[in-house]
XYZ file of C-alpha atoms in Angstrom:
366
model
C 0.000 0.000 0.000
C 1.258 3.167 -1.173
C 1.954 6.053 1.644
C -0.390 9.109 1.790
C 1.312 12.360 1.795
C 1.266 14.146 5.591
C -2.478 15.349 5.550
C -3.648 14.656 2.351
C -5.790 17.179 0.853
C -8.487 16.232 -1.293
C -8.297 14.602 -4.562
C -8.246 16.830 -7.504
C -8.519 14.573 -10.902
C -11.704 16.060 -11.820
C -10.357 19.386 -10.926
C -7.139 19.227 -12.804
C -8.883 18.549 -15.905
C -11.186 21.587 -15.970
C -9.797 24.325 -17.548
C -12.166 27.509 -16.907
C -14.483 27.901 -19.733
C -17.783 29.230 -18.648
C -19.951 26.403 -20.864
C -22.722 24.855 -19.106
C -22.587 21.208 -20.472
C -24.599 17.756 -19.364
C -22.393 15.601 -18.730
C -22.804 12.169 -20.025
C -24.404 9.505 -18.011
C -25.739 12.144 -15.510
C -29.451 13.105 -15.175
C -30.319 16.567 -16.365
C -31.300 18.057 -12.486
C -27.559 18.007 -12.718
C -25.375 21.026 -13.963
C -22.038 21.225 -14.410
C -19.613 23.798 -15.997
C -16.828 22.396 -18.389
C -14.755 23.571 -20.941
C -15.245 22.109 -24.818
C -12.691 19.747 -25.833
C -9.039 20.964 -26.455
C -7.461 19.455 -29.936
C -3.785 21.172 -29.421
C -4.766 23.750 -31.849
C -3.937 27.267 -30.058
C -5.585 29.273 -32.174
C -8.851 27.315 -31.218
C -8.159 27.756 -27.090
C -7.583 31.541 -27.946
C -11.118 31.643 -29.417
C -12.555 29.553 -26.879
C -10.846 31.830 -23.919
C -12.143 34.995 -26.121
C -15.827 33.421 -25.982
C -15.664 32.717 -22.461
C -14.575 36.440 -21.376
C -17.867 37.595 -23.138
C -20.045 34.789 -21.359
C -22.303 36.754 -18.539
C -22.386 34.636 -14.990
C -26.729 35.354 -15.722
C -25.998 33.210 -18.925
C -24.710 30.023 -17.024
C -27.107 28.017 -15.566
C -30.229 29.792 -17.385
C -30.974 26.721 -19.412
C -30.824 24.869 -16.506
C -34.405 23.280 -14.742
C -35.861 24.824 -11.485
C -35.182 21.307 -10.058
C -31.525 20.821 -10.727
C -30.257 19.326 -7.508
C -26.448 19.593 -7.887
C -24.470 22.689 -9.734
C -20.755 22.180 -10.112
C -18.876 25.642 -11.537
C -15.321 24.929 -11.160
C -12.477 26.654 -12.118
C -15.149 29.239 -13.926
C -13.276 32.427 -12.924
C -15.803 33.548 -10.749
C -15.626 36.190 -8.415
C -19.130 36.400 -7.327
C -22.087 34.258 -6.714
C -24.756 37.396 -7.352
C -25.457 36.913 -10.435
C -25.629 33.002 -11.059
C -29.607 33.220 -10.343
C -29.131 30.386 -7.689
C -31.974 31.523 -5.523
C -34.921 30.097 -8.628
C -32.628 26.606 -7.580
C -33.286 26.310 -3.590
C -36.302 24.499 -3.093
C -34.323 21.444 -4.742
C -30.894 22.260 -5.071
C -28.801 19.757 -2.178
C -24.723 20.267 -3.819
C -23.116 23.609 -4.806
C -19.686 23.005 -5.423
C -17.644 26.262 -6.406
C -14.299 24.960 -6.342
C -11.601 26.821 -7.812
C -12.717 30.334 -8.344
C -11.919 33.767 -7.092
C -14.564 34.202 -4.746
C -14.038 36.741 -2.166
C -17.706 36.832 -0.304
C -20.370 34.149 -0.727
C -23.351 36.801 -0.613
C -25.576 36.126 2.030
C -28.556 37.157 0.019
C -28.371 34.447 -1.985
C -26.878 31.425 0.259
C -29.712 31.929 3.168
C -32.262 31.268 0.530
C -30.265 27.291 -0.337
C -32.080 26.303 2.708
C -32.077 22.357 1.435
C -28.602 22.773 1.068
C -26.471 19.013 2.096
C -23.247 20.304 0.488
C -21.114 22.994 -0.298
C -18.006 22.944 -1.731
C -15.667 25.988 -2.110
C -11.901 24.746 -2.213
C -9.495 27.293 -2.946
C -11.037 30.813 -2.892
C -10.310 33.791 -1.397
C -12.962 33.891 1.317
C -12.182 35.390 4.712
C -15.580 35.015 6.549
C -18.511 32.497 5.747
C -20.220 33.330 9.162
C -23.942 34.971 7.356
C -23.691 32.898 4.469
C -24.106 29.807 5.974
C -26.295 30.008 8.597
C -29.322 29.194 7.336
C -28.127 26.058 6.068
C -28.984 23.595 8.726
C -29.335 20.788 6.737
C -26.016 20.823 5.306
C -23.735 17.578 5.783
C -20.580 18.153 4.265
C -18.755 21.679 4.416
C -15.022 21.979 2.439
C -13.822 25.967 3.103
C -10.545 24.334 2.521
C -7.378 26.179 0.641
C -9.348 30.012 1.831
C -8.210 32.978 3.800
C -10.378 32.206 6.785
C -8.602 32.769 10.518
C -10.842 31.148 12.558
C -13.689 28.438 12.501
C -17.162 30.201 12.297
C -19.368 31.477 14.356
C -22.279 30.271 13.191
C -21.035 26.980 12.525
C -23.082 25.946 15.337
C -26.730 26.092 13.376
C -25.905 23.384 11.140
C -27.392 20.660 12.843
C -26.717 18.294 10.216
C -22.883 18.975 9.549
C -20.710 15.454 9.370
C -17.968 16.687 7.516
C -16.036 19.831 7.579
C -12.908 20.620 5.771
C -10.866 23.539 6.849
C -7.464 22.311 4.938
C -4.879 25.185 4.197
C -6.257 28.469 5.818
C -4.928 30.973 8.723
C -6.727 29.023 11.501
C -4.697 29.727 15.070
C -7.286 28.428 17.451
C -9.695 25.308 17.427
C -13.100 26.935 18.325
C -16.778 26.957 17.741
C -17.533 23.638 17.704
C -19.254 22.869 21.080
C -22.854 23.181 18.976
C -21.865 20.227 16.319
C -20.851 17.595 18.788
C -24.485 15.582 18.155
C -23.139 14.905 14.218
C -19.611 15.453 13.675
C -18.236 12.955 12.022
C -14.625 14.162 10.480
C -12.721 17.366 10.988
C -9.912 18.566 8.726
C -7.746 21.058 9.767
C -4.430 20.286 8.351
C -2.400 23.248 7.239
C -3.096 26.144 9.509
C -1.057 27.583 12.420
C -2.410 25.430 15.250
C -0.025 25.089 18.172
C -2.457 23.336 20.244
C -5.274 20.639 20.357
C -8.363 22.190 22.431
C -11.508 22.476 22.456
C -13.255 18.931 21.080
C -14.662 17.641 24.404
C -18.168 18.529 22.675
C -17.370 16.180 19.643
C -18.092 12.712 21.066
C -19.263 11.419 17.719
C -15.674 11.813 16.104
C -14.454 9.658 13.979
C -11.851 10.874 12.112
C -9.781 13.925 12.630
C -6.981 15.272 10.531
C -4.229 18.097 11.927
C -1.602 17.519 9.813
C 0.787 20.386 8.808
C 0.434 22.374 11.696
C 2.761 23.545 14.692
C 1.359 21.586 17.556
C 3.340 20.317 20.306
C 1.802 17.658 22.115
C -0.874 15.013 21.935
C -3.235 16.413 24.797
C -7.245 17.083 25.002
C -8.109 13.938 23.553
C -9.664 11.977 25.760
C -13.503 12.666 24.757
C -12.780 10.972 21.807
C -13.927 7.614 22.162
C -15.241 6.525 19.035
C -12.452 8.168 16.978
C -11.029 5.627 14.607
C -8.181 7.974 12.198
C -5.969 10.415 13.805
C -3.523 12.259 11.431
C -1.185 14.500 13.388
C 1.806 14.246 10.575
C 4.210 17.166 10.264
C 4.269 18.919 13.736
C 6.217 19.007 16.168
C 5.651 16.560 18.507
C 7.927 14.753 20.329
C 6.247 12.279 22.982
C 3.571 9.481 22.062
C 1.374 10.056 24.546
C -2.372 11.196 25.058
C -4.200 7.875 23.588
C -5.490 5.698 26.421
C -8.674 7.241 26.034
C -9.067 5.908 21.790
C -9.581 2.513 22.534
C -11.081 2.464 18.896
C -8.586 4.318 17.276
C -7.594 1.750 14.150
C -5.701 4.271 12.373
C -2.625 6.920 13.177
C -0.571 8.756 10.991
C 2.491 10.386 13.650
C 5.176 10.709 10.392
C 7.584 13.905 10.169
C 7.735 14.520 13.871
C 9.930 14.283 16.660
C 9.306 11.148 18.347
C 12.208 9.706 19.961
C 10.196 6.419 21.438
C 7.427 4.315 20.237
C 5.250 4.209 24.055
C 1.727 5.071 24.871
C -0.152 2.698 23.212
C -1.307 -0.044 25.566
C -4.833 0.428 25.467
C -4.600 0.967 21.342
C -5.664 -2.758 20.621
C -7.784 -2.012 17.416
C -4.845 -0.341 15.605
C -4.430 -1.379 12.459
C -2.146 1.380 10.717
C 0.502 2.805 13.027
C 2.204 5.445 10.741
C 5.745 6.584 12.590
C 8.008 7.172 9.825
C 10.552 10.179 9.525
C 11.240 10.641 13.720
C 13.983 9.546 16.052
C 13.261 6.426 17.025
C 15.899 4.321 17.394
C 14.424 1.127 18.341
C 11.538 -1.157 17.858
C 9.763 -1.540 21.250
C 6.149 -1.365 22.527
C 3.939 -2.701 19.960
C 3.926 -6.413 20.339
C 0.405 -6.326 22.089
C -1.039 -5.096 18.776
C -2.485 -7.764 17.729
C -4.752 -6.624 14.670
C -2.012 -4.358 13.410
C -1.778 -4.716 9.763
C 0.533 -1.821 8.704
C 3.610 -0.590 10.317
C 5.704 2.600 9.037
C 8.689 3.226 10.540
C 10.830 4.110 7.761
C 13.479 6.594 8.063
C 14.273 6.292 11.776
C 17.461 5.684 13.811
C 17.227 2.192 14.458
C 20.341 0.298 13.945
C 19.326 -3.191 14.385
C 16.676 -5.725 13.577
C 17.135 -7.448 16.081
C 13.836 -6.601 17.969
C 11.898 -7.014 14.676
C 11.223 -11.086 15.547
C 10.289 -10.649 19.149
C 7.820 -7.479 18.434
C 6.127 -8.549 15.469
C 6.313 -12.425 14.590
C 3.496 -12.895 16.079
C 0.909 -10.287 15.037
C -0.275 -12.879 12.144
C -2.802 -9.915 10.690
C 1.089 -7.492 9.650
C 1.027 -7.442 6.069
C 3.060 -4.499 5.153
C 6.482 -3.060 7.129
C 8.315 0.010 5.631
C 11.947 -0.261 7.498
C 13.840 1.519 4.825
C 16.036 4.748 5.765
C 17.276 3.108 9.299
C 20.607 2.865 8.965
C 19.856 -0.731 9.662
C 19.507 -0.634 6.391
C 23.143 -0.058 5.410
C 24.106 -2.020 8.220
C 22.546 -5.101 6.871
C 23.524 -4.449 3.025
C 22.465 -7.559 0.592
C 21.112 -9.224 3.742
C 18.669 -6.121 4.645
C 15.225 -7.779 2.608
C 16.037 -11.406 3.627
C 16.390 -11.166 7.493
C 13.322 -9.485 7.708
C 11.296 -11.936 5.776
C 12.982 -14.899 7.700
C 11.737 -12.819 10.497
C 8.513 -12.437 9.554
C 7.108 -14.859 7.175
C 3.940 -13.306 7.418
C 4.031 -10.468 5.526
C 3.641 -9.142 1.663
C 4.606 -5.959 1.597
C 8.297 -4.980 2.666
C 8.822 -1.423 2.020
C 7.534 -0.273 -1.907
C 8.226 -3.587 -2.781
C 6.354 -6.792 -2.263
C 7.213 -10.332 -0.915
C 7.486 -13.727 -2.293
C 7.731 -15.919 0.913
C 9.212 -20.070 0.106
């Protein structure tokens, strides 16, 4: 299995391949209460992109969707060069509009106007804008589930945050965001929280969010693993690229399965006697410099602790032979490694003949 980069964002193939024409297409194999903005297909021929890009300056954002039906229920405009949402004519949309997704735009203000009227809103998607406050224009969406303000300008989590009674997912990836706050009201239906790359130092303030699941700080500036304990039912925790240097803080996620702890400063793999569900333990790129602490972990099925300190393997039989659910075991980058030369791959399979996976590569065991 491949290793996700510290705090992925989200995927972006349908993104990437959207170019910015202003076009209001219906896209095969989609019903027509669906509307999305693409560009027309691109030959090579630049003399044909220069007209297209000349026809899209003189498209009006009143000309987009006006061919659309009253009872479209998802709009997509991405990468559309918009800068506002006034003049789209979204409001003749609300009674059965449920997605928005405005990914991609220049969007400094989501006019409150026009998003307290998208009352049946579920989500709303505007990655990488330049909004700074979303406070009035969403909160009169209480029956929106999924929220992504991620890649913005915003400096703190909203206010009004706490009307949305529905809200499961929120993604707050790559914005200004100092302080967790303003989520005491959301504790009933949170399921995942994204916050990776903002200017957190701390983790505070999730004692309300009891329904967790997953949470995601990556790419931040914190310096300890505290506050966690009303997080019983969280499952992923993604804490990669900080600046931790103690495991510690977990005895309360006895159903954690998943943690992702690369690019710190751990200097010893401890704290995790009451992790028994873990299935992914993610600890590569620290200071560790030995293998210790994790032979309880019975269900454990990944291990990363590539590019460490540890000199030896000879800890890797009596920690791990006999989790029989390990299938994959990045090692590489310890200067065990070097140590071991030609003999590196083999001792560890003789060590443990039950996995497939060593490293990128995998295993042929007999």
């Amino acid at each position: 299995m491949a290793k996700p980069v510290a705090s992925d964002p989200l995927p972006e193939a349908v993104a990437a391949e959207i170019r910015g024409d202003k076009v209001a297409v219906a896209p095969k194999g989609k019903s027509a209460r669906v509307a999305v903005v693409a560009p027309p297909p691109v030959d090579g021929d630049t003399s044909e992109e220069d007209d297209a890009e000349d026809a899209e300056a003189g498209v009006d954002d009143a000309e987009i969707l006006e061919d659309w039906p009253d009872d479209t229920e998802e709009i997509e405009l991405i990468n559309s060069r918009l800068s506002t949402i006034s003049n789209l004519g979204l409001p003749r949309f609300a009674e059965h509009l449920r997605k928005l997704c405005l990914r991609q735009n220049y969007i400094a203000v989501l006019d409150p106007d026009i998003m307290t009227t998208l009352t049946h809103l579920e989500e709303l998607d505007v990655y990488d804008n330049k909004l700074k406050n979303v406070d009035e224009a969403i909160s009169a969406l209480s029956n929106l589930s999924v929220l992504d303000l991620s890649f913005n300008l915003i400096r703190r989590v909203p206010d009004t945050l706490s009307r949305l009674s529905s809200l499961r997912t929120v993604f707050f990836v790559q914005n200004k965001i100092a302080h967790i706050t303003g989520l005491d009201k959301v504790g009933a239906t949170l399921r995942s929280l994204e916050l990776g790359g903002n200017r957190l130092r701390k983790i505070e303030n999730l004692d309300a969010l009891v329904h967790l699941e997953e949470l995601w700080l990556g790419k931040n500036k914190i310096t300890k693993l505290e506050n966690l304990g009303s997080l019983k039912r969280l499952k992923i925790l993604s804490i990669q690229s900080n600046r931790l240097t103690k495991l510690e803080g977990l005895e309360s996620l006895e159903n954690l399965e998943e943690i992702y702890l690369s690019h710190n400063g751990i200097v010893r793999v401890e704290g995790l006697e009451h992790n028994l569900k873990l299935r992914t333990l993610d600890i590569g790129n620290n200071f560790v410099h030995e293998l210790e602490n994790v032979s309880h972990l019975s269900m454990l099925e990944e291990l990363w602790i590539n590019d460490n300190k540890i000199s030896s393997l000879h800890k890797l039989e009596p920690q791990l032979k006999n989790i029989a659910t390990l299938e994959t075991i990045y090692l590489e980058g310890n200067p065990c490694q070097k140590t071991e030369g030609a003999n590196y791959r083999r001792k560890i399979m003789l060590a443990l003949p039950q996995i497939k996976q060593l490293d990128a590569t995998y295993v042929k065991q007999g």
